[in-house]
PDB file of C-alpha atoms and ligand atoms in Angstrom:
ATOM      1  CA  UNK M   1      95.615 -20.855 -31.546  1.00  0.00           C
ATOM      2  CA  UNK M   2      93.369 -21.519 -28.480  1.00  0.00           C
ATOM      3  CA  UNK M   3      92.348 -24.890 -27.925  1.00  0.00           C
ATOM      4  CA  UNK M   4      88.521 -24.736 -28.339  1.00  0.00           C
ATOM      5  CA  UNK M   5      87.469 -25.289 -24.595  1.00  0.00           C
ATOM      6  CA  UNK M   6      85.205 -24.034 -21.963  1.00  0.00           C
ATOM      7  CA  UNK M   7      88.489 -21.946 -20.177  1.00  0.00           C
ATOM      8  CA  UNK M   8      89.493 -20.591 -23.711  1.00  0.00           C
ATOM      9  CA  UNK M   9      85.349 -18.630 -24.742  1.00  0.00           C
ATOM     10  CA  UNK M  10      86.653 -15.370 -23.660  1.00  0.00           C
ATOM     11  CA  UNK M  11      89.542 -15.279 -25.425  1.00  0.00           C
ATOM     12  CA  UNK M  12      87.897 -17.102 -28.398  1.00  0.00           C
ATOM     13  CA  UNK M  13      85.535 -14.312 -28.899  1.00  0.00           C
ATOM     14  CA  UNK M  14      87.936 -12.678 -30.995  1.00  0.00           C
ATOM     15  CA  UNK M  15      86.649 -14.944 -33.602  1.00  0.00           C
ATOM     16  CA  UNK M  16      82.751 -14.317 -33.067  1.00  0.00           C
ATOM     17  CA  UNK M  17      80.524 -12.145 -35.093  1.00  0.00           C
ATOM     18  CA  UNK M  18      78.750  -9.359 -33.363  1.00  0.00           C
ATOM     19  CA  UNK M  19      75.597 -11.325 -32.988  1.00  0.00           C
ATOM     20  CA  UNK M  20      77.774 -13.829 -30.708  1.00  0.00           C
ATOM     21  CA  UNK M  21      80.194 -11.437 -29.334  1.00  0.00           C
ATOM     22  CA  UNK M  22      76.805  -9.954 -28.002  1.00  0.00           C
ATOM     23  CA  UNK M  23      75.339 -12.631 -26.348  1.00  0.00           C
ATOM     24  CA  UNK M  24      78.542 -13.168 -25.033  1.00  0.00           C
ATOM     25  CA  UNK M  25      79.426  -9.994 -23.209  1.00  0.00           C
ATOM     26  CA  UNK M  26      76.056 -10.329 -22.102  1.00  0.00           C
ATOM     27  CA  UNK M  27      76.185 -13.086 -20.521  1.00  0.00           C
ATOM     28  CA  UNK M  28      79.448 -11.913 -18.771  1.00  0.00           C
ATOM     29  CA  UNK M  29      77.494  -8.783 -17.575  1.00  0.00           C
ATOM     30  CA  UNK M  30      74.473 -10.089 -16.209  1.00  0.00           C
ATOM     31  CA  UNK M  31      75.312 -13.816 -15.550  1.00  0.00           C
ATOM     32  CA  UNK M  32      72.623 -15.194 -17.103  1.00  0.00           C
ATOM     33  CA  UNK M  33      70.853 -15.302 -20.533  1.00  0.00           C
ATOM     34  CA  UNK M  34      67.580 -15.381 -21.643  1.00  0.00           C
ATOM     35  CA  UNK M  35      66.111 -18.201 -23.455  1.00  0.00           C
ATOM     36  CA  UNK M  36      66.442 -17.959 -27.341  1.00  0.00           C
ATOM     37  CA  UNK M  37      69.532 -16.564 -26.194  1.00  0.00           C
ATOM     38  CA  UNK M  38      70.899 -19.447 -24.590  1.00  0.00           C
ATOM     39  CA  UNK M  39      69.746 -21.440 -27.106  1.00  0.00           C
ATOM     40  CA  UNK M  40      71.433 -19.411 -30.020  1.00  0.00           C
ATOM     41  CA  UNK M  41      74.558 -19.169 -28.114  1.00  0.00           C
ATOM     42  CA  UNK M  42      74.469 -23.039 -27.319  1.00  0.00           C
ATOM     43  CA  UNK M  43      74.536 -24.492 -31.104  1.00  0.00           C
ATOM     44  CA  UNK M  44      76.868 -21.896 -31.883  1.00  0.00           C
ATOM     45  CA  UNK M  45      79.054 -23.316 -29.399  1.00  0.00           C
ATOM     46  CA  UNK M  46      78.169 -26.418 -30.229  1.00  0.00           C
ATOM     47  CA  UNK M  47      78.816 -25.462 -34.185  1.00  0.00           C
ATOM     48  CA  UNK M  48      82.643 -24.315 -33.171  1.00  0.00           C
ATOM     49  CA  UNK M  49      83.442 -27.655 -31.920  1.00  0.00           C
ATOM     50  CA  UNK M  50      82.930 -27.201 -28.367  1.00  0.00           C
ATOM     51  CA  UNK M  51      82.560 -30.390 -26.240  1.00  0.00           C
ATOM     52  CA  UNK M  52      79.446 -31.291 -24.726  1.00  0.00           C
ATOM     53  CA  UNK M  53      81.191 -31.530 -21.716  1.00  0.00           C
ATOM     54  CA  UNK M  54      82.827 -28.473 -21.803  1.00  0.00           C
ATOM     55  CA  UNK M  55      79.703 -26.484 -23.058  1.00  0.00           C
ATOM     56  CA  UNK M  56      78.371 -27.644 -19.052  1.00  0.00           C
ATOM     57  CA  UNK M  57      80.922 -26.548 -17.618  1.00  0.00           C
ATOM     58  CA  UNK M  58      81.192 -23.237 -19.448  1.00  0.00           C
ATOM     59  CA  UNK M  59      77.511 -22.344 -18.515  1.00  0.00           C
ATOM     60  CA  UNK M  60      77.619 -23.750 -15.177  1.00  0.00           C
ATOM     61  CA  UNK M  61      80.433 -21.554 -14.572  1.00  0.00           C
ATOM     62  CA  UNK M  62      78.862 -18.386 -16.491  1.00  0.00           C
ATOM     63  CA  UNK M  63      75.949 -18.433 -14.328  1.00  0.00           C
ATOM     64  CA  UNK M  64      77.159 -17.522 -11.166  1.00  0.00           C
ATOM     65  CA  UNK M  65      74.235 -16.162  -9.246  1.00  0.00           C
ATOM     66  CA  UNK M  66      72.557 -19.657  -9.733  1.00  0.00           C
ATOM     67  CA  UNK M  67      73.585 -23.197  -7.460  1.00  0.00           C
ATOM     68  CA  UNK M  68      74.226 -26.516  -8.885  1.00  0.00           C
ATOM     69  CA  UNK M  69      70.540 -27.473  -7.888  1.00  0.00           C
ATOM     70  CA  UNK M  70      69.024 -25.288  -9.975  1.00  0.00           C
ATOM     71  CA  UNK M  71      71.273 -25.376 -12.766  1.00  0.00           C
ATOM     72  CA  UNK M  72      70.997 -29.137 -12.945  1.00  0.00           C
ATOM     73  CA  UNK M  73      67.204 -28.857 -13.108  1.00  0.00           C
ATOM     74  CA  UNK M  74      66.655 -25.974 -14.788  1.00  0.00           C
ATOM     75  CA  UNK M  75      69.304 -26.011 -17.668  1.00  0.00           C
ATOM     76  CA  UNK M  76      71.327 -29.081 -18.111  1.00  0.00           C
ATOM     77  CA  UNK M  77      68.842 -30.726 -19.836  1.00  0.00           C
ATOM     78  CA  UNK M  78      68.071 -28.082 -22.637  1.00  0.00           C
ATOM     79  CA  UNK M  79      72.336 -28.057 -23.115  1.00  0.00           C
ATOM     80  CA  UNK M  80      72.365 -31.852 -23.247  1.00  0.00           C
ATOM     81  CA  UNK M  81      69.117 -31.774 -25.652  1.00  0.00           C
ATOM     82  CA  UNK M  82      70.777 -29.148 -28.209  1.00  0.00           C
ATOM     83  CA  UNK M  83      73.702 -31.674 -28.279  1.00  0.00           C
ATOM     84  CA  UNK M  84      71.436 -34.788 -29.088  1.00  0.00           C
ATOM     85  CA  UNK M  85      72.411 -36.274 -25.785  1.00  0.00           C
ATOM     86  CA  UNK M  86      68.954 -36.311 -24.822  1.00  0.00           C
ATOM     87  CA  UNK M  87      65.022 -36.671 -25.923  1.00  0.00           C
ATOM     88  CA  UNK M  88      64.209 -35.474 -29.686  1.00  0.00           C
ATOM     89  CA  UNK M  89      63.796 -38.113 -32.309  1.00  0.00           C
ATOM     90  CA  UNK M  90      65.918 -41.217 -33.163  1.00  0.00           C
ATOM     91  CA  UNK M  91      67.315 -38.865 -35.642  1.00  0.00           C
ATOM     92  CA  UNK M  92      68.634 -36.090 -34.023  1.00  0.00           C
ATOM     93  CA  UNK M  93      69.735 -38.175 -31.024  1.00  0.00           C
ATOM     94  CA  UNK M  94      73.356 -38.467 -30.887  1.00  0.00           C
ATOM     95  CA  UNK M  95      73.603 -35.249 -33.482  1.00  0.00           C
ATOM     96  CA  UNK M  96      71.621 -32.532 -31.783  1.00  0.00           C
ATOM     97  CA  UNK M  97      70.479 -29.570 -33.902  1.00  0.00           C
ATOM     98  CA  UNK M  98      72.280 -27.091 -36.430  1.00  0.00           C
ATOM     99  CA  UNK M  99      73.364 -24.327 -35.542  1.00  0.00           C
ATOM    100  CA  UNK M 100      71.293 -21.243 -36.577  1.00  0.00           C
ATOM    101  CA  UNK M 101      72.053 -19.774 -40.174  1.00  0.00           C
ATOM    102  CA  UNK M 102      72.302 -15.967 -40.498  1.00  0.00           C
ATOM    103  CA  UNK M 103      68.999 -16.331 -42.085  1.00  0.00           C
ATOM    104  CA  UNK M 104      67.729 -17.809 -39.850  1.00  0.00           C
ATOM    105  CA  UNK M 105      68.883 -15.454 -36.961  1.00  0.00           C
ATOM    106  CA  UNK M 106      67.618 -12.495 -38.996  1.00  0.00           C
ATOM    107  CA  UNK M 107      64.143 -13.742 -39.545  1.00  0.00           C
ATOM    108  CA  UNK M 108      62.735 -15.679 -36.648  1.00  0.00           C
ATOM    109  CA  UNK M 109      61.968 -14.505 -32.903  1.00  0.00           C
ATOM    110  CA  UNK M 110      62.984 -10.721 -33.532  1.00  0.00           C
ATOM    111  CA  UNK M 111      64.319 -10.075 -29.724  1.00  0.00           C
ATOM    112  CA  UNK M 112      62.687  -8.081 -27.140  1.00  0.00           C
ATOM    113  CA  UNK M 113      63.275  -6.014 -24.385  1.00  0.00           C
ATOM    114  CA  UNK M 114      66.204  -7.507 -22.064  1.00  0.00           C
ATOM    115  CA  UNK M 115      66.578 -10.118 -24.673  1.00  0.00           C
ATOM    116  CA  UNK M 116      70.170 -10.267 -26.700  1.00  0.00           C
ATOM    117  CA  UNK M 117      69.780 -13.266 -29.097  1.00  0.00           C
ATOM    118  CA  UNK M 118      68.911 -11.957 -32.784  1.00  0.00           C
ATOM    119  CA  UNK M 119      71.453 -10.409 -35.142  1.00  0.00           C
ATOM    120  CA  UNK M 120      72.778  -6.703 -34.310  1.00  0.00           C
ATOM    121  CA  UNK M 121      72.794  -5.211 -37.976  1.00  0.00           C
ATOM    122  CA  UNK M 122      69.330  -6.089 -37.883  1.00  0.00           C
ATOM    123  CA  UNK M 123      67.967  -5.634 -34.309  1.00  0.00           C
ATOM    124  CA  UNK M 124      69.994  -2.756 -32.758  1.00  0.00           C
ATOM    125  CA  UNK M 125      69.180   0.834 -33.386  1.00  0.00           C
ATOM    126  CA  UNK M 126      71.739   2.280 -35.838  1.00  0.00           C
ATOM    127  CA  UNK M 127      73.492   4.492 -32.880  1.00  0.00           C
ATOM    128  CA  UNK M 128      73.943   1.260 -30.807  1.00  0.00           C
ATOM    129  CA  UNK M 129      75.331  -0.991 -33.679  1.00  0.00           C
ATOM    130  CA  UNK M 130      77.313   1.911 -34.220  1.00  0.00           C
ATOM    131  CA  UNK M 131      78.738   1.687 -30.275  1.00  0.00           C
ATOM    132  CA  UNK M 132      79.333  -1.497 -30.251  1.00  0.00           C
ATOM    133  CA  UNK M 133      81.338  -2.200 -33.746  1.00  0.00           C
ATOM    134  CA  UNK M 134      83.716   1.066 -31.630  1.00  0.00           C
ATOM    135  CA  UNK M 135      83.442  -1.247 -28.649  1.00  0.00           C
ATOM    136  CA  UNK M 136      84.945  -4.118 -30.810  1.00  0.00           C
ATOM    137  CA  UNK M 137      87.447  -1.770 -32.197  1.00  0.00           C
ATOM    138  CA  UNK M 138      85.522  -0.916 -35.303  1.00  0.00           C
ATOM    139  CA  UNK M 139      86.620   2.640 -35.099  1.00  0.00           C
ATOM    140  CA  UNK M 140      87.315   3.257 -39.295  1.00  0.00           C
ATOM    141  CA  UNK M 141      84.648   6.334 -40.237  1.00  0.00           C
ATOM    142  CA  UNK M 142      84.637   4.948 -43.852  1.00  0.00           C
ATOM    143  CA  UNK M 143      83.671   1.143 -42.684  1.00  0.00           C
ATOM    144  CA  UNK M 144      80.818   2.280 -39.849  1.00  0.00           C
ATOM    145  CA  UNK M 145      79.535   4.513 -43.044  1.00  0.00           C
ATOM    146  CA  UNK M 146      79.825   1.697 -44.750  1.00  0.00           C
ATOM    147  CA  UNK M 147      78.116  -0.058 -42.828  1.00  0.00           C
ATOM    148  CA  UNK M 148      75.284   1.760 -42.196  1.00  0.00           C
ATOM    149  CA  UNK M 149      74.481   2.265 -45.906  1.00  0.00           C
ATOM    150  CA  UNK M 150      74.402  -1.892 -45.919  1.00  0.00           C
ATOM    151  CA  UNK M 151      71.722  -1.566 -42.635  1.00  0.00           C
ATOM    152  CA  UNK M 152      69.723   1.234 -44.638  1.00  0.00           C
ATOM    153  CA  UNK M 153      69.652  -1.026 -47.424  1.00  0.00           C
ATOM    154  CA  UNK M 154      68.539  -3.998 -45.680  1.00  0.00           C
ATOM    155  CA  UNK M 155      71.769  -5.542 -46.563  1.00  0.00           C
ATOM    156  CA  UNK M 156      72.505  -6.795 -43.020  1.00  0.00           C
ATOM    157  CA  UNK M 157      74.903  -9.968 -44.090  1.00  0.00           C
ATOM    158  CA  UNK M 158      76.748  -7.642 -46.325  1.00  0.00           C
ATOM    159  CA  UNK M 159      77.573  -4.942 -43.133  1.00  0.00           C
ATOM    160  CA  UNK M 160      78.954  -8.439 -41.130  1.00  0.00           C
ATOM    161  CA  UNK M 161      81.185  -9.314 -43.899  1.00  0.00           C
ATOM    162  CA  UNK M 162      82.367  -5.761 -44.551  1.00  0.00           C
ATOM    163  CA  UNK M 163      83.378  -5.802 -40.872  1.00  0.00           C
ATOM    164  CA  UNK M 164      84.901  -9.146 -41.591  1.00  0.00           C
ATOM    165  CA  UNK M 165      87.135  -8.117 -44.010  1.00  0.00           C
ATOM    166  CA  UNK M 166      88.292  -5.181 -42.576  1.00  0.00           C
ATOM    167  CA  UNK M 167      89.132  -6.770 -39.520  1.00  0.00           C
ATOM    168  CA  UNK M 168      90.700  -9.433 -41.080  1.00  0.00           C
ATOM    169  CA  UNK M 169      92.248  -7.208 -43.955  1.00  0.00           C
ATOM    170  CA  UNK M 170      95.814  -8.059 -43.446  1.00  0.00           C
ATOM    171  CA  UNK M 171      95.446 -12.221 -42.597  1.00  0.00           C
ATOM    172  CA  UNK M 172      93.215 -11.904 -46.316  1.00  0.00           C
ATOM    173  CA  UNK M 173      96.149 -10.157 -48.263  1.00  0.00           C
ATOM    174  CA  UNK M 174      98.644 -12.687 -47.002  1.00  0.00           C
ATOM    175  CA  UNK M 175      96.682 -15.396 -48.014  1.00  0.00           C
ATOM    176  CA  UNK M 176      95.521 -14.106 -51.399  1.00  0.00           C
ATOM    177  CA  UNK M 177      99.184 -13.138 -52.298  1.00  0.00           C
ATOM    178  CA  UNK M 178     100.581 -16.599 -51.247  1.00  0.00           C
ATOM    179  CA  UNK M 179      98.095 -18.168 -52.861  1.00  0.00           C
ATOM    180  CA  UNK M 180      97.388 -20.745 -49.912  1.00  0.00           C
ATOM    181  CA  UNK M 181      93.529 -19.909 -49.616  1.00  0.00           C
ATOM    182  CA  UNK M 182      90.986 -21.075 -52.780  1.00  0.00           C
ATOM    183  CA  UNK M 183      88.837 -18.162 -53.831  1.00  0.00           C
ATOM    184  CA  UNK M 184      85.987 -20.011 -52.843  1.00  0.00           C
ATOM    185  CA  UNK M 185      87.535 -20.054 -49.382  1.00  0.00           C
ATOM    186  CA  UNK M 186      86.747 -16.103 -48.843  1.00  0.00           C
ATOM    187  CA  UNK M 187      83.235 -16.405 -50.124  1.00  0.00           C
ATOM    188  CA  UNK M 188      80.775 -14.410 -48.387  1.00  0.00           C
ATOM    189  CA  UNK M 189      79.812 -15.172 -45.034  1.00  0.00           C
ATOM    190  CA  UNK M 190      76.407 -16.480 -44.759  1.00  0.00           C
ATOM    191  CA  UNK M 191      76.867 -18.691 -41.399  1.00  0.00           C
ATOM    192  CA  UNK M 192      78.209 -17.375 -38.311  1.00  0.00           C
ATOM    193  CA  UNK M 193      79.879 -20.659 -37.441  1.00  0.00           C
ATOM    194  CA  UNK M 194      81.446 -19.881 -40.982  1.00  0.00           C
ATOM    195  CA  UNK M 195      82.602 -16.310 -39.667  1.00  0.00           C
ATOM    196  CA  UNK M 196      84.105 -18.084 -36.712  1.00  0.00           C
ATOM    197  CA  UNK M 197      85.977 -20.855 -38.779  1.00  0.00           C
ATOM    198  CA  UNK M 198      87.110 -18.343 -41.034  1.00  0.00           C
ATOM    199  CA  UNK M 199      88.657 -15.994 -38.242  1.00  0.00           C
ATOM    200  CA  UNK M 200      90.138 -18.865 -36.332  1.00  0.00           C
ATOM    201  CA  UNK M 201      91.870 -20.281 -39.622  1.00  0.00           C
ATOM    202  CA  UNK M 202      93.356 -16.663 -40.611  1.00  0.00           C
ATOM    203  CA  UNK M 203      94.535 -15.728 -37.520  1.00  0.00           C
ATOM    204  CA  UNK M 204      96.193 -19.324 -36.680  1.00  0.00           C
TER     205      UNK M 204
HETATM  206 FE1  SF4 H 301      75.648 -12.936 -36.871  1.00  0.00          FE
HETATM  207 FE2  SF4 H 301      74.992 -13.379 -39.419  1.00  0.00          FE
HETATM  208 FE3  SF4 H 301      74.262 -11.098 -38.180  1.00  0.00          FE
HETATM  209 FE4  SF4 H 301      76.801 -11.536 -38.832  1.00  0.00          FE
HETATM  210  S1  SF4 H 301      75.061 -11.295 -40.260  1.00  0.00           S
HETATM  211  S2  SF4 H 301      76.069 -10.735 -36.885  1.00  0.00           S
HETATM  212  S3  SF4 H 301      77.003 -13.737 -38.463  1.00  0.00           S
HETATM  213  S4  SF4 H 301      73.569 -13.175 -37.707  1.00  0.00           S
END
């Protein structure tokens, strides 16, 4: 598969979640990304085993209405802190922060307007979830019904997974049938670094 690089995020999205895939293609619309945003996006980055060095260059290069100047003073330093390579305590230094749980993402900093961190099972009208699981070629009636009886039952992490699967349906069956993947290896998702690991294994 793709070498997990700063040239290699666009076609790596394949493997994202919607919550990621979201900040993603928003950051490709607008250039730019709002704080909690950026900072969600960042650890997950981080979490997939992207450099530090190539995390700079892939927002330095995503944020094209901006120059060096003010990228350098206005950013570098959060990207550098979220990796550990700078400030926090002796004992995050050199380790940076987690990346955020699905828990996590579904209970803290609900986004606002203009804002496209936060998880969309959760945080998107059921119309727009609804668009953009077609965008991302989520086009089966019986998994977006599916999927909206998890949402109506507040079963948000259950709707991801379902999406999961399906996507993924053929990769599981080969695996399950050869026998090369544990059970505990298709557990449910709970982690969208987890939902990327799992994609990126299956489909390599
Ligand atoms: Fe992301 Fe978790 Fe929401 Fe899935 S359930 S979209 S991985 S926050």
């Amino acid at each position: 598969g793709a070498p997990i690089n700063a040239s290699n995020i666009d076609s790596l999205s394949q493997h994202f979640p919607l919550c990621m895939k979201n900040l993603h293609s928003t950051l490709r619309q607008n250039s730019h990304l709002k704080h909690f945003g950026r900072l969600q996006y960042t650890f997950f980055l981080k979490g997939i085993g992207l450099s530090l060095e190539d995390c700079l260059i892939f927002w330095r290069h995503s944020f094209k209405l901006i120059t060096d100047d003010t990228f350098n003073k206005e950013y570098k330093y959060n990207i550098r802190h979220a990796y550990g390579d700078v400030g926090g305590d002796a004992n995050r230094r050199g380790r940076g922060y987690s990346p955020y749980s699905c828990q996590k993402i579904l209970t803290e900093h609900p986004p606002g307007p203009g804002e496209a961190h936060g998880c969309p099972y959760r945080h998107f009208s059921i119309d727009n979830l609804t668009s953009m699981l077609q965008a991302t070629g989520v086009n089966e009636r019986d998994v977006l019904k599916g999927v909206k009886e998890d949402v109506e039952k507040k079963r948000y992490h259950i709707a991801c997974n379902r999406v999961f699967e399906w996507a993924h349906k053929g990769e599981i069956k080969k695996v399950k049938d050869d026998g090369t993947w544990e059970a505990a290896e298709l557990d449910t998702i709970v982690h969208p670094n987890a939902y990327f690991k799992r994609s990126y294994l299956l489909r390599n």
